[in-house]
PDB file of N, CA and C in Angstrom:
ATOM      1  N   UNK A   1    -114.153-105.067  44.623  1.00 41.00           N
ATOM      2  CA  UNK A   1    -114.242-106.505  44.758  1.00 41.00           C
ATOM      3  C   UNK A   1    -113.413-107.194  43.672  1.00 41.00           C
ATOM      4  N   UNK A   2    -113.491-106.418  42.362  1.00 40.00           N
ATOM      5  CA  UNK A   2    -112.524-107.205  41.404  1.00 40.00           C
ATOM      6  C   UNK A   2    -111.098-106.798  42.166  1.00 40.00           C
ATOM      7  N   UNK A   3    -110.828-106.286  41.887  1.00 51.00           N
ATOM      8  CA  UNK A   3    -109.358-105.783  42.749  1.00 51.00           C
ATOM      9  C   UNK A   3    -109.030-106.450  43.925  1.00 51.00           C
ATOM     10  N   UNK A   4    -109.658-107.107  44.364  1.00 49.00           N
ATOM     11  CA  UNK A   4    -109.348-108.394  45.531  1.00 49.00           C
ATOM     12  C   UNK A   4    -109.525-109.532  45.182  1.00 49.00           C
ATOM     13  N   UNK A   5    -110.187-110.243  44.127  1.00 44.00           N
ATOM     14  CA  UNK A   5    -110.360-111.131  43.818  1.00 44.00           C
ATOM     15  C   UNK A   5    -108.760-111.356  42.652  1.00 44.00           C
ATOM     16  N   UNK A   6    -108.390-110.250  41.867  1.00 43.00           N
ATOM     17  CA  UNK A   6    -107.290-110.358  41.354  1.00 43.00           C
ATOM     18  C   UNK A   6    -106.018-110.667  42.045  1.00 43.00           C
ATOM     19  N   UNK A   7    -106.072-109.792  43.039  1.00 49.00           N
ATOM     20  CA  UNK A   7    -104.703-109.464  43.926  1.00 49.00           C
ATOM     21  C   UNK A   7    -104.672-111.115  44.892  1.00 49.00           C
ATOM     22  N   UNK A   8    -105.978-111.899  45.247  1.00 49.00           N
ATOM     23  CA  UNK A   8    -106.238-113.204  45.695  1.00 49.00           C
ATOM     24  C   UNK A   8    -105.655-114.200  44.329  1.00 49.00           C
ATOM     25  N   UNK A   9    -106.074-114.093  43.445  1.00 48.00           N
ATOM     26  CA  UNK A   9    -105.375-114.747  42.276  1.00 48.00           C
ATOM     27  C   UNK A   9    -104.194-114.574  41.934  1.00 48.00           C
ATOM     28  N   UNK A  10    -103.422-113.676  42.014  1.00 50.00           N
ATOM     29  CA  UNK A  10    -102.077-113.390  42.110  1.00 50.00           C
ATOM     30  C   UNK A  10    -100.649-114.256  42.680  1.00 50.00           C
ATOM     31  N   UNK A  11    -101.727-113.910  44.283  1.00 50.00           N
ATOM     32  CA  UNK A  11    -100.741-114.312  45.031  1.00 50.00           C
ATOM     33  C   UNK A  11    -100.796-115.583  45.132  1.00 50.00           C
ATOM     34  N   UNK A  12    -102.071-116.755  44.569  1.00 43.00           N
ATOM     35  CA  UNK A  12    -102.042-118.173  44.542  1.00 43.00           C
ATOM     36  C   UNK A  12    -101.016-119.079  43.554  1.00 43.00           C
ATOM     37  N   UNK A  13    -101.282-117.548  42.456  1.00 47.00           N
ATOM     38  CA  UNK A  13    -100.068-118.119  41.309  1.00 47.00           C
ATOM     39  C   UNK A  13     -98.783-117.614  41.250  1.00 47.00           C
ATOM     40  N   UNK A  14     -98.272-117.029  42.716  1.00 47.00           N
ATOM     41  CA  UNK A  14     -96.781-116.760  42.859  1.00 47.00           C
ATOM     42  C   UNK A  14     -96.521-117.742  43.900  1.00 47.00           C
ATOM     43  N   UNK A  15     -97.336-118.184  44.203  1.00 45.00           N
ATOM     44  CA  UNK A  15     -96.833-119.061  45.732  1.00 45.00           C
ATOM     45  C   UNK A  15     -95.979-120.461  44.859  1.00 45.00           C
ATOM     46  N   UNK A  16     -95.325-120.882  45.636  1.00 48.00           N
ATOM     47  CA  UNK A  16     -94.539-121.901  45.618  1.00 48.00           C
ATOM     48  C   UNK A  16     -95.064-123.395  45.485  1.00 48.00           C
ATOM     49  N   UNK A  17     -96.291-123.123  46.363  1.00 47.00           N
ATOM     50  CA  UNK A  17     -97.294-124.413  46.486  1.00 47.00           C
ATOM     51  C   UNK A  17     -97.564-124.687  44.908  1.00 47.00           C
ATOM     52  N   UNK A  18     -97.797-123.926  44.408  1.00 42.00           N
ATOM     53  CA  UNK A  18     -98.385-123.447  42.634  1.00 42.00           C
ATOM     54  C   UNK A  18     -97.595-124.364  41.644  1.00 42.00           C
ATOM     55  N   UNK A  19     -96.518-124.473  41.965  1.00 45.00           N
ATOM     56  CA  UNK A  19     -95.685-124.651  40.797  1.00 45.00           C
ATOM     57  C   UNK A  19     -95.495-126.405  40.584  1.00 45.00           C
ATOM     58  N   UNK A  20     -95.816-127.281  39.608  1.00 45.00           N
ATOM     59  CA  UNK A  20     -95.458-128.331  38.874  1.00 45.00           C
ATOM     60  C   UNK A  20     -94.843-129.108  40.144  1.00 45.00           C
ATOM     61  N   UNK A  21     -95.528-129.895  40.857  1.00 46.00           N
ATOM     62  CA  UNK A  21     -94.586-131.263  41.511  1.00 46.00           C
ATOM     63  C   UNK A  21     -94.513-132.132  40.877  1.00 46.00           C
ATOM     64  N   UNK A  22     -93.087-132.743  41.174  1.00 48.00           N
ATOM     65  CA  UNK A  22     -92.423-133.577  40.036  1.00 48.00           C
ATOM     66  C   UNK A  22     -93.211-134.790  39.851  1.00 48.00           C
ATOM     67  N   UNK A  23     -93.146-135.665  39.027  1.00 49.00           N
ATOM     68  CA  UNK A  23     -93.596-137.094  38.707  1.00 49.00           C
ATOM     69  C   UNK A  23     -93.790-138.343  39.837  1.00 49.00           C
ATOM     70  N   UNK A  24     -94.004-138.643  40.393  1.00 49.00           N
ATOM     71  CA  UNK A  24     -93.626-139.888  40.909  1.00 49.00           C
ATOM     72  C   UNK A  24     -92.158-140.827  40.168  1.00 49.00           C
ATOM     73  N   UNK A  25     -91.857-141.438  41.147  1.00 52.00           N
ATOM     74  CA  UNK A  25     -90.868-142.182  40.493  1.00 52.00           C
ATOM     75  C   UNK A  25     -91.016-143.408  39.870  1.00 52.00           C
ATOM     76  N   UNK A  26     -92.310-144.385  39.753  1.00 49.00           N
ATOM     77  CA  UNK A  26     -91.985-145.001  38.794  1.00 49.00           C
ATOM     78  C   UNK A  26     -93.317-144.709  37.331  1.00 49.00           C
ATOM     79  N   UNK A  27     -93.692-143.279  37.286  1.00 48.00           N
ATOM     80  CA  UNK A  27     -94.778-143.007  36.396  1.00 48.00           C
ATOM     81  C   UNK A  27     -93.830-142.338  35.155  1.00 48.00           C
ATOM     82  N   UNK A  28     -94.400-143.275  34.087  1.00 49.00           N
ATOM     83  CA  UNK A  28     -94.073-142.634  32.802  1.00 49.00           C
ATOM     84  C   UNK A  28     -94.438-141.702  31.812  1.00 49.00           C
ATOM     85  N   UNK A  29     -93.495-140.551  31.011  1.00 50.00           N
ATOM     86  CA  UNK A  29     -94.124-139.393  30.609  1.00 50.00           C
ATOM     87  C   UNK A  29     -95.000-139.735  29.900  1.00 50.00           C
ATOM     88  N   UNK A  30     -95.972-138.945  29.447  1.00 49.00           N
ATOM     89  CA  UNK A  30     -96.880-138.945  28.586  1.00 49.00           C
ATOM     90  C   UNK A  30     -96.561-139.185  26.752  1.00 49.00           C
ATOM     91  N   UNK A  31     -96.762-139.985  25.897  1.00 50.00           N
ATOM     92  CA  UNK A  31     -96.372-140.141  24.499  1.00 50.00           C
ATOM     93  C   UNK A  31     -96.561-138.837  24.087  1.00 50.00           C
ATOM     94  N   UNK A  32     -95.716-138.552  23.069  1.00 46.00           N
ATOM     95  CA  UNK A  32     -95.211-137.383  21.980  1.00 46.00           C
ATOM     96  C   UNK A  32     -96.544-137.476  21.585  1.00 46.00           C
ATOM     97  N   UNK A  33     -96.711-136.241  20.409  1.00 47.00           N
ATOM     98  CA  UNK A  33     -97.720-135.937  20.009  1.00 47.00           C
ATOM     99  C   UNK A  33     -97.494-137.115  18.590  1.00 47.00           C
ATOM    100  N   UNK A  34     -96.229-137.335  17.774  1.00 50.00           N
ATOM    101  CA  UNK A  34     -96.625-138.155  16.715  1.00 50.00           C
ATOM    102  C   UNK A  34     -97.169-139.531  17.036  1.00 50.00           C
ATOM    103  N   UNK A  35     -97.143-139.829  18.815  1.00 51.00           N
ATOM    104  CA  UNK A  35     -97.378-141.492  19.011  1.00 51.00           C
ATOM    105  C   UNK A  35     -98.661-141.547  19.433  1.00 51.00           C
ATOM    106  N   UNK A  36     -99.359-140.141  19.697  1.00 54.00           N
ATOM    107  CA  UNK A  36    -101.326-140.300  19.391  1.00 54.00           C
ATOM    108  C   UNK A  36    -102.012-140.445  18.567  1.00 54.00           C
ATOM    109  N   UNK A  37    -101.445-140.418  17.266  1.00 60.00           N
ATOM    110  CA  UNK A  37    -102.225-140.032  16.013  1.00 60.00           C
ATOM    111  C   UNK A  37    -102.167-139.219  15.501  1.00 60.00           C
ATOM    112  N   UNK A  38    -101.445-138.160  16.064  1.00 72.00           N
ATOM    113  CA  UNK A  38    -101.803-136.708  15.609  1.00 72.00           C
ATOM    114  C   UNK A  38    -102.222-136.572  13.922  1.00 72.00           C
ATOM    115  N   UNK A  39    -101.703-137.725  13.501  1.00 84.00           N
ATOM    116  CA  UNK A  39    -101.882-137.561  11.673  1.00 84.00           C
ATOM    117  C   UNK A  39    -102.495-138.365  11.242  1.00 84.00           C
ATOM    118  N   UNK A  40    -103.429-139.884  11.796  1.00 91.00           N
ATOM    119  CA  UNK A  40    -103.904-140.551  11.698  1.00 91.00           C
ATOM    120  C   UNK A  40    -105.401-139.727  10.916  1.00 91.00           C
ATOM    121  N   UNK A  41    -105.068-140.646   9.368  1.00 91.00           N
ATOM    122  CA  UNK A  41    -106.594-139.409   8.784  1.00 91.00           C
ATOM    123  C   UNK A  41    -107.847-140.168   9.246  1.00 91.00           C
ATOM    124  N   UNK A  42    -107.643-141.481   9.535  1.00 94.00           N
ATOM    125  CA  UNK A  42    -108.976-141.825  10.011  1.00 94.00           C
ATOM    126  C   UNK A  42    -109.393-141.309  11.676  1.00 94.00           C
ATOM    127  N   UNK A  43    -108.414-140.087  12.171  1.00 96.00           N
ATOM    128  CA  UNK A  43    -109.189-139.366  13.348  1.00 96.00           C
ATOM    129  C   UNK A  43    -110.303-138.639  13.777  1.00 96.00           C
ATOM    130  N   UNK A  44    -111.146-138.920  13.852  1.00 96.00           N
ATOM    131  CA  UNK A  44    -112.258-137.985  13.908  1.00 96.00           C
ATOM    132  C   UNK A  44    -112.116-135.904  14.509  1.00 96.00           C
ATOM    133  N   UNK A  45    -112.196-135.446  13.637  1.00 96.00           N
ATOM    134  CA  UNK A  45    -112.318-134.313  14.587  1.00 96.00           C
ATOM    135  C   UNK A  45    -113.456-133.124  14.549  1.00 96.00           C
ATOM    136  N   UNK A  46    -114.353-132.846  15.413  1.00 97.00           N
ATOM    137  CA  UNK A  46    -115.308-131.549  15.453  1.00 97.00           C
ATOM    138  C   UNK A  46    -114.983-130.879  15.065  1.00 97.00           C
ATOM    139  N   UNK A  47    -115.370-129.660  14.920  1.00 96.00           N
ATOM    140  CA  UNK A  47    -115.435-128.196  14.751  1.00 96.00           C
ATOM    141  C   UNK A  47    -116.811-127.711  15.148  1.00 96.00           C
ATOM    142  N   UNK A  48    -116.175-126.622  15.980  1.00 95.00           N
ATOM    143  CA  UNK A  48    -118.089-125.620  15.742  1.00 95.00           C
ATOM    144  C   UNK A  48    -117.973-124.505  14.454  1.00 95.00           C
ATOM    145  N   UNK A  49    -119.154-125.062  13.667  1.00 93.00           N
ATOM    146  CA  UNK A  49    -118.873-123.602  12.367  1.00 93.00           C
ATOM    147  C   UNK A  49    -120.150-122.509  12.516  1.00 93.00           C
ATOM    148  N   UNK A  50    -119.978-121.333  12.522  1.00 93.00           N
ATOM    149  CA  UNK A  50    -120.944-120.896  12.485  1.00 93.00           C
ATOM    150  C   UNK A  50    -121.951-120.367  11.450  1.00 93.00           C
ATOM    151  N   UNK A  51    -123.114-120.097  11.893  1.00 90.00           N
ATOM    152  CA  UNK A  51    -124.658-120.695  10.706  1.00 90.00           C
ATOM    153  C   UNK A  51    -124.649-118.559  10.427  1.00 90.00           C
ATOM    154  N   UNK A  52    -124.307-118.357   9.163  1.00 92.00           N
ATOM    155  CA  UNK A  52    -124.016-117.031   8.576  1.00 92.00           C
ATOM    156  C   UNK A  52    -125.893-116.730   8.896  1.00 92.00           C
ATOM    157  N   UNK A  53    -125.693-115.051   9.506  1.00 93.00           N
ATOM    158  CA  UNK A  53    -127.305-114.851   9.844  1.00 93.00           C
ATOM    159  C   UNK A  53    -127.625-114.962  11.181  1.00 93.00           C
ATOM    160  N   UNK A  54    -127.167-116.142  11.662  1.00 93.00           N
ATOM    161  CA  UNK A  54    -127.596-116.501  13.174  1.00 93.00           C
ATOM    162  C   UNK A  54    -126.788-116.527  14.236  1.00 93.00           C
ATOM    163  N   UNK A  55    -126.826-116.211  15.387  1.00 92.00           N
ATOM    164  CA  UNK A  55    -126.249-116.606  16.635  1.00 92.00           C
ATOM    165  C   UNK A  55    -125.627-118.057  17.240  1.00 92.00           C
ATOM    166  N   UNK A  56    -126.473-118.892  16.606  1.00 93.00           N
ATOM    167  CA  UNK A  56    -126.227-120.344  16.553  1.00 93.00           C
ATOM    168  C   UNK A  56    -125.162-120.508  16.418  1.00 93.00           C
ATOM    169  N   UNK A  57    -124.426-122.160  16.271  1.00 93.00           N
ATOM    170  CA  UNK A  57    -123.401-122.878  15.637  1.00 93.00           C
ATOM    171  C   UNK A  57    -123.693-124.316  15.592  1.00 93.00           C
ATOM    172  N   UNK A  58    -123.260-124.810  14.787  1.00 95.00           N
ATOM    173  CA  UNK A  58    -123.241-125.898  14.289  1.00 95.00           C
ATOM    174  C   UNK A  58    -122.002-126.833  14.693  1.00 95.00           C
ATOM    175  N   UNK A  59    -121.645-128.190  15.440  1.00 96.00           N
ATOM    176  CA  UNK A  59    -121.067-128.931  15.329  1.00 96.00           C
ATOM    177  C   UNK A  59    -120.668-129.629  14.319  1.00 96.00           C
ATOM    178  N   UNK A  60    -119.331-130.260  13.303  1.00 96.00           N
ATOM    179  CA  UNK A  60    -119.414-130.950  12.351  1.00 96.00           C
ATOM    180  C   UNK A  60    -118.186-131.581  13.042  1.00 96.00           C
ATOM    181  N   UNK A  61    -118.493-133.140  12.573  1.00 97.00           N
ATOM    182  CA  UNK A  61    -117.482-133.662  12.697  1.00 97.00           C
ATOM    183  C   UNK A  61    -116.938-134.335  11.398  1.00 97.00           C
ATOM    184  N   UNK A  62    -115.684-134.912  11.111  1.00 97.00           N
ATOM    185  CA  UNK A  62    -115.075-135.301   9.837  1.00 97.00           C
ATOM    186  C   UNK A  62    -113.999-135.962  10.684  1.00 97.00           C
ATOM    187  N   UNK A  63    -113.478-136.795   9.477  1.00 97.00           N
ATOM    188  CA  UNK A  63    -112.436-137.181   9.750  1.00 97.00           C
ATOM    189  C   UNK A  63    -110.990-136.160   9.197  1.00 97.00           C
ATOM    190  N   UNK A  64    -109.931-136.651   9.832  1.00 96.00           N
ATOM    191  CA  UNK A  64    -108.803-135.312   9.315  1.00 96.00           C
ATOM    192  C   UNK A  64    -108.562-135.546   7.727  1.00 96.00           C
ATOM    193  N   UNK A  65    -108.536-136.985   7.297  1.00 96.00           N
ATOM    194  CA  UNK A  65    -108.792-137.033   5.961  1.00 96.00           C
ATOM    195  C   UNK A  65    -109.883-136.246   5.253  1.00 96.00           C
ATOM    196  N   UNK A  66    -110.798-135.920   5.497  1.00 97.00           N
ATOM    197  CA  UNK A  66    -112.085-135.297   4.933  1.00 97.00           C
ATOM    198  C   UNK A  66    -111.740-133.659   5.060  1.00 97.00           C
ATOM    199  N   UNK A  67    -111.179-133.423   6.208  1.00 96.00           N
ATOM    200  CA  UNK A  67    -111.100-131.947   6.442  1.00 96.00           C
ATOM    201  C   UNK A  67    -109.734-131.193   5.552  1.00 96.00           C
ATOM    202  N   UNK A  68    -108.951-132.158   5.448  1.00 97.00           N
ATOM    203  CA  UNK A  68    -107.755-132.163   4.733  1.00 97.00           C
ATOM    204  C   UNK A  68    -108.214-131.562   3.294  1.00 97.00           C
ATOM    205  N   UNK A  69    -109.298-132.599   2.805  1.00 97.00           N
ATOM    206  CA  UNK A  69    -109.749-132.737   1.148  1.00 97.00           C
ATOM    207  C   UNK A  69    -110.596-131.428   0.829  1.00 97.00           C
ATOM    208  N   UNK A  70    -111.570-130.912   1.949  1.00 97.00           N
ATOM    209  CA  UNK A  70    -112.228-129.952   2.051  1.00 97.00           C
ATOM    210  C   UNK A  70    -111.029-128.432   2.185  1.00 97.00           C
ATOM    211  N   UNK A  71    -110.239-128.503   2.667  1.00 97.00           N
ATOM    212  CA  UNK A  71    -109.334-127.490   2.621  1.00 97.00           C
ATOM    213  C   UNK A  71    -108.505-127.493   1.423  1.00 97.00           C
ATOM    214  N   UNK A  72    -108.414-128.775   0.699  1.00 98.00           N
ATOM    215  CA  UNK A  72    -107.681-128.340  -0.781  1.00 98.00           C
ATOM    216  C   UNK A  72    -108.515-128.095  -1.893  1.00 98.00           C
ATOM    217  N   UNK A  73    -110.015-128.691  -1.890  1.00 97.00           N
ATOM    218  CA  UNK A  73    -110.875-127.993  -2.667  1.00 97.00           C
ATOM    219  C   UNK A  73    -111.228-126.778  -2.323  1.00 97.00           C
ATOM    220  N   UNK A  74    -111.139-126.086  -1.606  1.00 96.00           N
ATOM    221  CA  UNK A  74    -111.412-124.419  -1.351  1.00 96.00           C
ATOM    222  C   UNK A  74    -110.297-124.084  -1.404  1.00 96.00           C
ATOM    223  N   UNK A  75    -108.740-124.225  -1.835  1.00 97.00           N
ATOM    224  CA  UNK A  75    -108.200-123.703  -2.217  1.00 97.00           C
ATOM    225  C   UNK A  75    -107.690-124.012  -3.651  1.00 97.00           C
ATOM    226  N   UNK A  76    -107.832-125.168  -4.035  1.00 96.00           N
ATOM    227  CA  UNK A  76    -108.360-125.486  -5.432  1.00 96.00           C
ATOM    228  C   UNK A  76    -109.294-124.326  -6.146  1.00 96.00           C
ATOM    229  N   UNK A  77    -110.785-124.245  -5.637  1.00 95.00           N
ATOM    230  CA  UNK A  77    -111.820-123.032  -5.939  1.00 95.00           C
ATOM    231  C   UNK A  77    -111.067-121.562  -6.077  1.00 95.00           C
ATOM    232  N   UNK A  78    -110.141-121.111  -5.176  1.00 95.00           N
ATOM    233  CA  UNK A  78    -110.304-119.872  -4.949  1.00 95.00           C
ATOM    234  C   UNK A  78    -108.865-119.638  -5.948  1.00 95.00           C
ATOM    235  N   UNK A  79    -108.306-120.656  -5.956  1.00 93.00           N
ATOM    236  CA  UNK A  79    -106.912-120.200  -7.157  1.00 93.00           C
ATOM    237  C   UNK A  79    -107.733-120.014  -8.114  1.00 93.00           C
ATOM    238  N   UNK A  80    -108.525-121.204  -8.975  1.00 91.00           N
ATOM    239  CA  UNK A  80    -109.319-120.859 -10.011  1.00 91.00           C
ATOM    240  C   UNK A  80    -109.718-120.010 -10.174  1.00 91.00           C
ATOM    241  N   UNK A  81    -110.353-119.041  -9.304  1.00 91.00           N
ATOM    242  CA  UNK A  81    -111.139-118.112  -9.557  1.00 91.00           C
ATOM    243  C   UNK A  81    -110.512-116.508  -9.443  1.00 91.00           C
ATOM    244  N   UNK A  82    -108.923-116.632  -8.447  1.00 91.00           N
ATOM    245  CA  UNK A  82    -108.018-115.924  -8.819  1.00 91.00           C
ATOM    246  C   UNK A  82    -107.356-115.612  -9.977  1.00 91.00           C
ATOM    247  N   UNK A  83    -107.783-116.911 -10.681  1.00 88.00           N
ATOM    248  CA  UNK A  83    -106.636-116.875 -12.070  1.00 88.00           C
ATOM    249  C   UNK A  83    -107.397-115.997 -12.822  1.00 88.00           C
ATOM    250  N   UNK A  84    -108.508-115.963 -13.245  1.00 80.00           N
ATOM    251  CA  UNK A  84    -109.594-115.252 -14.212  1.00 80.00           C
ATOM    252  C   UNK A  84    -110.461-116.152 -14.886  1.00 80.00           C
ATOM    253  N   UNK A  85    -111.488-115.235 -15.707  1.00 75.00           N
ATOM    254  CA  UNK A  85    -111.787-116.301 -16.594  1.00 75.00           C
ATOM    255  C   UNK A  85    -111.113-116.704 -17.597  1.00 75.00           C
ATOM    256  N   UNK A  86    -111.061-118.324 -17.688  1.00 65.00           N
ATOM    257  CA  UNK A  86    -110.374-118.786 -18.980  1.00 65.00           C
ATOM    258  C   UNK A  86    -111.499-118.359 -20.069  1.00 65.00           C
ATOM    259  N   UNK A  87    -111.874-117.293 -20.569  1.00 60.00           N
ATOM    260  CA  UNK A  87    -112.686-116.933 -21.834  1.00 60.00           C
ATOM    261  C   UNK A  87    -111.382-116.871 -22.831  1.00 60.00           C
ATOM    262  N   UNK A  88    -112.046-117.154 -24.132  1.00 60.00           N
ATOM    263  CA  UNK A  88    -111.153-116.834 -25.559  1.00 60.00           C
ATOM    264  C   UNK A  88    -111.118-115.286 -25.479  1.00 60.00           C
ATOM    265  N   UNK A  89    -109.834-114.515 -25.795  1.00 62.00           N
ATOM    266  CA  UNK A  89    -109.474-113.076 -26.192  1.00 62.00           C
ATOM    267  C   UNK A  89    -110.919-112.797 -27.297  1.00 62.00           C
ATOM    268  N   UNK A  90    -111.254-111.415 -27.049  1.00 61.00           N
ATOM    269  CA  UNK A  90    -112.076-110.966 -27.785  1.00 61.00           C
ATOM    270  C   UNK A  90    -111.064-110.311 -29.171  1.00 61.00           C
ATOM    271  N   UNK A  91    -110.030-110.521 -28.868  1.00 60.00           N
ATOM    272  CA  UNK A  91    -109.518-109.786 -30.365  1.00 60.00           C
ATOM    273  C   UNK A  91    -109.577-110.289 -31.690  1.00 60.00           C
ATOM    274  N   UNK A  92    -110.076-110.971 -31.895  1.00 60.00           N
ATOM    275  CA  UNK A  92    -110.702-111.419 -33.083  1.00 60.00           C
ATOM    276  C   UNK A  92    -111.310-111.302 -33.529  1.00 60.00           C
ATOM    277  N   UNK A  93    -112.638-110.642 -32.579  1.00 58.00           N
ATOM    278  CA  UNK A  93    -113.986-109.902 -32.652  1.00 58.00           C
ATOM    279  C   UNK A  93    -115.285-111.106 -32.543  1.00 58.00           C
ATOM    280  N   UNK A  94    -114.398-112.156 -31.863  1.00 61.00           N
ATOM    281  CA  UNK A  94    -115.531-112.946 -31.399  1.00 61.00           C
ATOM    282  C   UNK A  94    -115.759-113.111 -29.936  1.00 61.00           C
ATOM    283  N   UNK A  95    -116.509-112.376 -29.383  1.00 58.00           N
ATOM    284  CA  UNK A  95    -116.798-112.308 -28.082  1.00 58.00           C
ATOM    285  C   UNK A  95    -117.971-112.875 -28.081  1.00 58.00           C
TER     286      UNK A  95
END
């Protein structure tokens, strides 16, 4: 039954009928991605994150400004903590 249901899907997406009919003639394309907002930080955007432990997930939404700030403080954090500790050298014999 899968094997017919594929070989039925196949042939719907080789047919000719399938393929992109053109525009109408007096409809205009759709705006670029920079003329939606795409960078507008006051955009709202979701995410599902998931809840460590559980099956669940969590929705969050932020704005792209917020998600922006949240992605340079965790990489802010993790250089820091790449670098080492800033402790004073023990060679002095003050540890």
């Amino acid at each position: 039954m899968f094997i017919a249901l594929l070989a039925g899907l196949m042939m719907v997406a080789s047919s000719p009928g399938a393929a992109a009919t053109p525009a109408p003639a007096g409809a205009t394309p759709a705006p670029s991605s920079s003329a939606t907002g795409k960078s507008d930080p006051n955009r709202m955007i979701c995410k599902k994150e998931s809840i460590p432990g559980s099956r669940f997930t969590t929705k969050t939404c932020r704005t792209l400004a917020e998600w922006e700030q949240l992605a340079e403080d965790a990489r802010t954090v993790t250089r820091d903590i790449q670098s080492g500790p800033n402790l004073p050298s023990c060679g002095s014999g003050q540890c």
